[in-house]
CSV table of C-alpha atoms and ligand atoms in Angstrom, one decimal:
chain,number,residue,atom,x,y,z
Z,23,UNK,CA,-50.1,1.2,19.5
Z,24,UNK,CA,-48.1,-1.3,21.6
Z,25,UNK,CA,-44.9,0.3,22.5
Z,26,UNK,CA,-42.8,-0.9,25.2
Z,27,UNK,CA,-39.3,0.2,26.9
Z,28,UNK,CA,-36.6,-2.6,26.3
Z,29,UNK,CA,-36.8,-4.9,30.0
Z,30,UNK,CA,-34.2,-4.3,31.6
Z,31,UNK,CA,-32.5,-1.0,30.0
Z,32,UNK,CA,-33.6,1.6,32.6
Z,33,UNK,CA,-30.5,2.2,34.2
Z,34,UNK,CA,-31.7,3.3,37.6
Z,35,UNK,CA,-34.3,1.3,38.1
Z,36,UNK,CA,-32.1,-2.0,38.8
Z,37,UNK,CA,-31.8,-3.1,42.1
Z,38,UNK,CA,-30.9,-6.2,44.0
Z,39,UNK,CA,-30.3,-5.9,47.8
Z,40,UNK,CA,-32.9,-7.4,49.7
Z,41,UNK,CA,-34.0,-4.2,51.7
Z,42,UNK,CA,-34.9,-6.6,55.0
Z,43,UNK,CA,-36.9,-3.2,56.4
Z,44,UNK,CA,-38.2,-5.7,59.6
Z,45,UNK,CA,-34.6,-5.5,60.6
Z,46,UNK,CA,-34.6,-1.8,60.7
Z,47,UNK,CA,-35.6,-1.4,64.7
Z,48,UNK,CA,-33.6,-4.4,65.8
Z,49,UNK,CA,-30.8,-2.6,66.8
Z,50,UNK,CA,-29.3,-5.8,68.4
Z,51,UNK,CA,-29.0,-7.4,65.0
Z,52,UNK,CA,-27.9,-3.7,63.4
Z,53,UNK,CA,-25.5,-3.9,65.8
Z,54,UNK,CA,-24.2,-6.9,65.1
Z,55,UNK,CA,-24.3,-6.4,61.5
Z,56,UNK,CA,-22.1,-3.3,61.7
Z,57,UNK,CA,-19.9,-5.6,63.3
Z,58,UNK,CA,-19.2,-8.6,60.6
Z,59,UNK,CA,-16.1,-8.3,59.2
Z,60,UNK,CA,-17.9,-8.7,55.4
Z,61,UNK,CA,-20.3,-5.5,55.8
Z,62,UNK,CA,-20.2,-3.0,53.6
Z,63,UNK,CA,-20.2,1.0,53.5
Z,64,UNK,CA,-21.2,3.3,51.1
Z,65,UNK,CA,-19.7,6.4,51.5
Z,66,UNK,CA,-22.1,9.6,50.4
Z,67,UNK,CA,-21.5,13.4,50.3
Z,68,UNK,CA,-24.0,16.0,49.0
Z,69,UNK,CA,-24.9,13.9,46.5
Z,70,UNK,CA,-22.2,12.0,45.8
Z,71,UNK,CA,-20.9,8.2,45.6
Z,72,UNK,CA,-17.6,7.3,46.6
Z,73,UNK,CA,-15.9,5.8,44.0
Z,74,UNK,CA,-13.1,3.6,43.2
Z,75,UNK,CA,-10.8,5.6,40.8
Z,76,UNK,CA,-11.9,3.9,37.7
Z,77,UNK,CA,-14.8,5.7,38.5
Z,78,UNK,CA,-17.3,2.6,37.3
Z,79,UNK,CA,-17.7,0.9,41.1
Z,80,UNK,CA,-18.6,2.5,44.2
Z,81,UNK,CA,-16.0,2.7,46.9
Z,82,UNK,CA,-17.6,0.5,49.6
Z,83,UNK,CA,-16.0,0.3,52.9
Z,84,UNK,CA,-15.7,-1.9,55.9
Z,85,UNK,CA,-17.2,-0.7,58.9
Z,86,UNK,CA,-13.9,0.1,60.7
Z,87,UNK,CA,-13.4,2.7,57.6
Z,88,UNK,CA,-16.1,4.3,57.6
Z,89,UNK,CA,-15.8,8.2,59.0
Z,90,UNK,CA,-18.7,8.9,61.6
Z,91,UNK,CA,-22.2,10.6,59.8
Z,92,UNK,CA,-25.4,9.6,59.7
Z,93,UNK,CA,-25.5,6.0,59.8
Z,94,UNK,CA,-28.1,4.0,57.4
Z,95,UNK,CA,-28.9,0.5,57.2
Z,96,UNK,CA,-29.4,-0.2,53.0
Z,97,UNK,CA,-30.2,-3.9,53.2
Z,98,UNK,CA,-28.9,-7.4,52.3
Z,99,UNK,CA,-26.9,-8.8,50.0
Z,100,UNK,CA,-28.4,-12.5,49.6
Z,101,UNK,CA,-26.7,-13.3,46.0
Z,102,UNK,CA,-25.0,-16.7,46.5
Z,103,UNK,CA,-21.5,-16.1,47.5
Z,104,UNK,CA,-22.1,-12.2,49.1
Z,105,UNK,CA,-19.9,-12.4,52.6
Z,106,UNK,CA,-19.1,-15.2,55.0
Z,107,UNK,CA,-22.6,-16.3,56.3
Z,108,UNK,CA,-25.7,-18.1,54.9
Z,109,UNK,CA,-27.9,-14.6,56.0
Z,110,UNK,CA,-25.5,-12.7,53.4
Z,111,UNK,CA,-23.8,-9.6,53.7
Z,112,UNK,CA,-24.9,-6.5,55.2
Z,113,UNK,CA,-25.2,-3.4,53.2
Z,114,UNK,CA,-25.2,0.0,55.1
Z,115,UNK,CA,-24.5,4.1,53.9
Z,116,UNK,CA,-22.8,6.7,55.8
Z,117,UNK,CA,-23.4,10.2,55.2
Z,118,UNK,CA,-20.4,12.3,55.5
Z,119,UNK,CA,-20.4,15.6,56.2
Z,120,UNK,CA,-18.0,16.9,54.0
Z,121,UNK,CA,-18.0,18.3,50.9
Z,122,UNK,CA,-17.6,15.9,47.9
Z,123,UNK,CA,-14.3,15.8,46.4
Z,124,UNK,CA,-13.1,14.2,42.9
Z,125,UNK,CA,-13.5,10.9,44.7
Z,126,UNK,CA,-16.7,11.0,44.9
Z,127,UNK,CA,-19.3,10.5,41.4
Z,128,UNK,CA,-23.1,11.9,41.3
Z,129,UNK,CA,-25.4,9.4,39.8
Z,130,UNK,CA,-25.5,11.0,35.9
Z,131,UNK,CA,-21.7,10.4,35.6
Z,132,UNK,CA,-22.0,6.4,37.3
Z,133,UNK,CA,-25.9,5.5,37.2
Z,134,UNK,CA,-25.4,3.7,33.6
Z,135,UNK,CA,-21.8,1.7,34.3
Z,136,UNK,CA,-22.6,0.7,37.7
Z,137,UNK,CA,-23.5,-3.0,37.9
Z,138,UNK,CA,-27.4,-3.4,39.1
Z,139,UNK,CA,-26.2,-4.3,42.8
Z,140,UNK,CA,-24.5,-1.3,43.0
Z,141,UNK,CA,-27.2,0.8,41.0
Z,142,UNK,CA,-29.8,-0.1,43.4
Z,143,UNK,CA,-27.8,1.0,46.4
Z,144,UNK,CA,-27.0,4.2,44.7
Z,145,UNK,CA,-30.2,5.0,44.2
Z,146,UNK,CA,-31.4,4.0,47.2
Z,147,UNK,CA,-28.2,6.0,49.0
Z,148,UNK,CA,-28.7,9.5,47.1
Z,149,UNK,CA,-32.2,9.7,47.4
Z,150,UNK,CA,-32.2,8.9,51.4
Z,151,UNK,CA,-29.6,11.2,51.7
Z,152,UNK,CA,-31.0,14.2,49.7
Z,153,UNK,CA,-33.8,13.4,52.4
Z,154,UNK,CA,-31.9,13.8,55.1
Z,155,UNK,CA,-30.0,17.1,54.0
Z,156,UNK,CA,-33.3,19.0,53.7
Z,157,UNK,CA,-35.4,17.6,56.5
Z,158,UNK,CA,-33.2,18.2,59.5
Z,159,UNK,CA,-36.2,20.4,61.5
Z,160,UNK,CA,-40.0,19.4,62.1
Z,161,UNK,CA,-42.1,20.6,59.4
Z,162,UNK,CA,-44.7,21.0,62.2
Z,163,UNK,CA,-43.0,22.5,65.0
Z,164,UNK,CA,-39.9,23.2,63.5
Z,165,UNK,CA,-37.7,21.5,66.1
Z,166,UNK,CA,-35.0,19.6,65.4
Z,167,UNK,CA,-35.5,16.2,64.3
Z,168,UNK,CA,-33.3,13.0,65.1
Z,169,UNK,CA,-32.7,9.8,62.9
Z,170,UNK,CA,-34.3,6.8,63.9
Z,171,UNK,CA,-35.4,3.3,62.5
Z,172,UNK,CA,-31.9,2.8,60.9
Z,173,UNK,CA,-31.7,5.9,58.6
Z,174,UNK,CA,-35.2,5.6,57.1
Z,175,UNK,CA,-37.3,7.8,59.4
Z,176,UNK,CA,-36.7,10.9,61.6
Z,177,UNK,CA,-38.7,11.7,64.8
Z,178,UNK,CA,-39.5,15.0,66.3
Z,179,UNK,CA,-38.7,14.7,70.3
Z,180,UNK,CA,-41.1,17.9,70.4
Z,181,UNK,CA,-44.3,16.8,69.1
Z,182,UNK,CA,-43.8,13.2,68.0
Z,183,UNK,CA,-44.4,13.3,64.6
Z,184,UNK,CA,-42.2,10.8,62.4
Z,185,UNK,CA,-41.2,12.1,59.0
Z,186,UNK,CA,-40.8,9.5,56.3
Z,187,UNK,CA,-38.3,10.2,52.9
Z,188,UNK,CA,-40.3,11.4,50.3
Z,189,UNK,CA,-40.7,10.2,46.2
Z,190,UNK,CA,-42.6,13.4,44.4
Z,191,UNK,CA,-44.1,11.2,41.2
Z,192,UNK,CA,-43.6,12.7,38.0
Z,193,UNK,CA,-45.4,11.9,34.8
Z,194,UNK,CA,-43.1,11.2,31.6
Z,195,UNK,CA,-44.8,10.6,27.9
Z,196,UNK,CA,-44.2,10.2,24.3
Z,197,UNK,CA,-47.2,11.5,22.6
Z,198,UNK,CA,-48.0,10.2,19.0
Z,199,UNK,CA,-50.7,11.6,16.4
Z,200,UNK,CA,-52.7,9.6,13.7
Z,201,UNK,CA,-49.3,9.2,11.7
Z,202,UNK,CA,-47.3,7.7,14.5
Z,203,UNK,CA,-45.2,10.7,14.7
Z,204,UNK,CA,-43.8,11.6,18.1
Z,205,UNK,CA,-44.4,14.6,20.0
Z,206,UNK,CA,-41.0,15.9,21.7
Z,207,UNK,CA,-40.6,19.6,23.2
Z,208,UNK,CA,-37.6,21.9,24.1
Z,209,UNK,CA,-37.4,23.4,27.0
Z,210,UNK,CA,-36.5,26.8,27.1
Z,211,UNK,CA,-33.4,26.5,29.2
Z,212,UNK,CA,-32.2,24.2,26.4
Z,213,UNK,CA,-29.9,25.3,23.1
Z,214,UNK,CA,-31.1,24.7,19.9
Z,215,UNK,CA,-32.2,21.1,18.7
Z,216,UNK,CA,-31.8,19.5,21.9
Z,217,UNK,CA,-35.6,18.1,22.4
Z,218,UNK,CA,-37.2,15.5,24.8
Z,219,UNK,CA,-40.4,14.0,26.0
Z,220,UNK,CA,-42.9,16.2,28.0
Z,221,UNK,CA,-42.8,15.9,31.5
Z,222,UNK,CA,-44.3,17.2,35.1
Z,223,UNK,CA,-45.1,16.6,38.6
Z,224,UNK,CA,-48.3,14.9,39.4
Z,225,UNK,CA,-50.7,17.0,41.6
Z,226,UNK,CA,-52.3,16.8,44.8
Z,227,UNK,CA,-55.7,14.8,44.3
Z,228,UNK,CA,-55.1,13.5,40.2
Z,229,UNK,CA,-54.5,10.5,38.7
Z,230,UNK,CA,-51.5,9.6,36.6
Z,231,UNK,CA,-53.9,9.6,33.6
Z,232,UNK,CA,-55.0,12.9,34.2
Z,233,UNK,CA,-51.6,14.9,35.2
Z,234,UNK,CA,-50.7,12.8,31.4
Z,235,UNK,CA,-53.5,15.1,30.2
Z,236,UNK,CA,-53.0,18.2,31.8
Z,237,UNK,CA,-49.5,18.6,31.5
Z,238,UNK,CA,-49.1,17.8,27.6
Z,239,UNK,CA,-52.0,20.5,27.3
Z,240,UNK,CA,-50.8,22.7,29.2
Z,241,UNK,CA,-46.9,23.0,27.6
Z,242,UNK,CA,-48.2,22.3,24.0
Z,243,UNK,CA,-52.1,22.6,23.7
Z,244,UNK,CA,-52.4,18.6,22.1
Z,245,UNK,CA,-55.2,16.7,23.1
Z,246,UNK,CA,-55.2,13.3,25.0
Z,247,UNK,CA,-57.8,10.8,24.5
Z,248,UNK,CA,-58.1,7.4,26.6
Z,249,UNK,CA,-55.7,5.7,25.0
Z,250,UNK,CA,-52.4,6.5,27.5
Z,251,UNK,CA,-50.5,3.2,28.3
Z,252,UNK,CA,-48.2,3.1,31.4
Z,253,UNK,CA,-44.7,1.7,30.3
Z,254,UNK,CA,-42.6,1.6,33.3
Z,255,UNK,CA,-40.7,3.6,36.1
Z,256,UNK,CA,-37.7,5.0,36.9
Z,257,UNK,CA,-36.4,6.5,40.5
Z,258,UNK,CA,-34.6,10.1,39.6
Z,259,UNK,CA,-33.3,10.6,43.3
Z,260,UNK,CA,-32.6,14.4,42.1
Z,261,UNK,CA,-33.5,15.3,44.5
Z,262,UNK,CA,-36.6,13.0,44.8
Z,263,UNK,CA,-38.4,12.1,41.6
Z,264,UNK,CA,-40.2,8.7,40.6
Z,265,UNK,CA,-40.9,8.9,36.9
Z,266,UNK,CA,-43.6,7.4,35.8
Z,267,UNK,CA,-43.4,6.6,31.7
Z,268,UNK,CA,-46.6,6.7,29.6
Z,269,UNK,CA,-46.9,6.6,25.6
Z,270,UNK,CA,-50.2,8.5,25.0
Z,271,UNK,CA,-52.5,9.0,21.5
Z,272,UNK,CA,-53.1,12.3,20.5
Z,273,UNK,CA,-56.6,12.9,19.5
Z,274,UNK,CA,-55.7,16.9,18.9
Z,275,UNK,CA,-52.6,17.3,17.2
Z,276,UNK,CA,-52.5,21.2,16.9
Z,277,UNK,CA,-49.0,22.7,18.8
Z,278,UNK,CA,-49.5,25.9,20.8
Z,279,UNK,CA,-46.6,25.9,23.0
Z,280,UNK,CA,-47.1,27.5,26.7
Z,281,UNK,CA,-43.9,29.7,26.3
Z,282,UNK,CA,-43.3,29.2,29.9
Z,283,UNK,CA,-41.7,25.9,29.9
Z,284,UNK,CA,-41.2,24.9,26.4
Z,285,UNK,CA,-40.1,27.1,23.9
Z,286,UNK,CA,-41.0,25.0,21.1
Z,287,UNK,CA,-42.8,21.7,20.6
Z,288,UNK,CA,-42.5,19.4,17.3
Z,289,UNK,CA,-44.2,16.2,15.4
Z,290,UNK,CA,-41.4,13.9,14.7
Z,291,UNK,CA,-41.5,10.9,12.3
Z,292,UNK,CA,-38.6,8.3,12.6
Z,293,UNK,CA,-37.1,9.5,9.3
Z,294,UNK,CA,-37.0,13.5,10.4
Z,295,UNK,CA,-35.4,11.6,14.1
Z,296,UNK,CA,-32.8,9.7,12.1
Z,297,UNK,CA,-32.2,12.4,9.7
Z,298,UNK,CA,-31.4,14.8,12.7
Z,299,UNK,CA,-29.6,12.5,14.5
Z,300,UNK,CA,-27.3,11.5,11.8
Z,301,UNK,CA,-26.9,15.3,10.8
Z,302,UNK,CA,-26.0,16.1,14.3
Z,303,UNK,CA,-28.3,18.7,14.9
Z,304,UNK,CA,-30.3,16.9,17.1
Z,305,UNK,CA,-29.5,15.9,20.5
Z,306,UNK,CA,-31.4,13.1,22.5
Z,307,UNK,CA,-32.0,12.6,26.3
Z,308,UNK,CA,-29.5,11.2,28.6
Z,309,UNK,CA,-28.8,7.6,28.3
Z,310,UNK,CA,-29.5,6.7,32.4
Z,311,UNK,CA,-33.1,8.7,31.6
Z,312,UNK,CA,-36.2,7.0,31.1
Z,313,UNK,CA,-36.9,9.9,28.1
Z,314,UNK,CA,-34.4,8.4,26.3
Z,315,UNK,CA,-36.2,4.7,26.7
Z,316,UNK,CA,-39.5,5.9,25.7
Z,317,UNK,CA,-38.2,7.7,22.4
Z,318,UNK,CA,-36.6,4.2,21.3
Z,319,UNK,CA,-39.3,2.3,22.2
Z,320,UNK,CA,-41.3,3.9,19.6
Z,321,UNK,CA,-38.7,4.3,17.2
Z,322,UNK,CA,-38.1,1.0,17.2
Z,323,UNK,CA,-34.3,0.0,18.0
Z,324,UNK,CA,-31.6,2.0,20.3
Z,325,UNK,CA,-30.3,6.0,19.2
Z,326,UNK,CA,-27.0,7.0,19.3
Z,327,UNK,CA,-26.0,10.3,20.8
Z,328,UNK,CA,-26.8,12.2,23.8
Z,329,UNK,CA,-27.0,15.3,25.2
W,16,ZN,ZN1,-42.3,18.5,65.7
């Protein structure tokens, strides 16, 4: 078993802005940055991009438009050419506090047409920002905290503790048995024939290996052996995933589904996947999601249809 995700093709996982985090307490140089008539602004709401109206580019800003909100300093754009000095342009993100309005775009509707400059800073935007929203008080005091080191930490003036943004890792994998068939669940939220790879948050004290084990046992009772080959990651800023992809042998192929996530499991060869996609009675992951990436890396060229 050698299967690999296609470089390149994870949509959110593209990124290009130098993140320049020793620049993040010189507020001198911030200053100055905010400043320069070629910096730019990502706008956010909730979780939500500004957009332009064709709806495939974020609506980035200058400074002088940018409406007052938390303030957070993204990085640098160093691509040859990027604003009017040899440093590059500056890249910050405001967080409005407003409610999102049809010029805005959450990252399923844009994460797969945005270019990878832009996709990085999405990423990086929505996933500070869900921070934020959610992390307004001390989780040790409960006082209210304030934003500091340019939008990446916040500091309780009570006890002192700094809270840092968070990424909750999440194992993704594509199980196959001894005839190379793949192992793809519904959830039971889910209507009929939509299916995907299994899935679940690592836990406190395990290894990636073993959360690979323990979760596909526990939603479908199949057996992991030691062959479980990492294939890549993925941000999922929603509200604060990184998903990790494996592909995993089976060494116990018998399906008893936990009924408590997954309503059913399946083994799928690439002739039932074709015949079922073709049909139109089965629909595949998302085409930003890395569940997607991992099915056609074993199938062995890009699906169509989505969810
Ligand atoms: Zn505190």
């Amino acid at each position: 078993m050698a299967y690999s995700i296609v470089p390149g093709s994870l949509s959110l996982s593209r990124s290009v802005l130098d993140r320049a985090a020793d620049r993040r307490r010189d507020v001198e140089w911030l200053e100055k940055a905010w400043a320069a008539d070629d910096t730019q602004v990502a706008l956010v709401a909730g979780d939500k991009l500004a957009v332009e109206s064709e709806r495939t580019s974020l609506r980035l800003v200058p400074p002088t438009a940018a409406p007052d909100g938390i303030r957070i300093f993204l990085g640098i754009d160093r691509v040859a050419g990027a604003g009017q000095t040899a440093e590059g342009r500056a890249v910050f993100a405001v967080l409005v506090d407003a409610e999102p309005d049809e010029s805005y775009a959450g990252l399923r509707e844009i994460g797969g047409v945005l270019d990878d400059r832009e996709a990085g800073i999405a990423v990086n935007v929505v996933g500070l920002c869900n921070w934020h929203v959610v992390h307004t008080h001390c989780a040790n005091c409960g006082a209210h905290t304030e934003v500091v080191d340019a939008g990446h930490v916040r500091r309780c003036p009570a006890c002192g503790l700094s809270h840092f943004p968070r990424s909750d890792p999440a194992i993704i994998v594509l199980v196959t048995d001894d005839q190379d068939r793949a192992l793809l669940g519904r959830n039971e939220a889910w209507p009929e024939g939509r299916y995907s790879t299994l899935a679940g948050f690592v836990e406190p004290g395990e290894s990636l290996e073993a959360a690979v084990r323990r979760e596909v046992l526990e939603e479908t009772g199949v057996v992991i052996g030691e062959d479980i080959q990492y294939a890549g990651s993925q941000p999922w800023p929603l509200p604060s995933s990184l998903m990790l992809g494996f592909y995993a042998k089976a060494t116990g192929y018998t399906i008893n589904v936990d009924q408590d996530e997954i309503a059913e499991a399946k083994w799928f060869s690439r002739e039932d996947l074709t015949a079922l996609v073709e049909a139109g009675t089965m629909a595949l992951p998302g085409n930003i999601s890395i569940s997607r990436r991992l099915i056609e890396g074993w199938y062995g060229k890009e699906l169509t249809g989505s969810w």
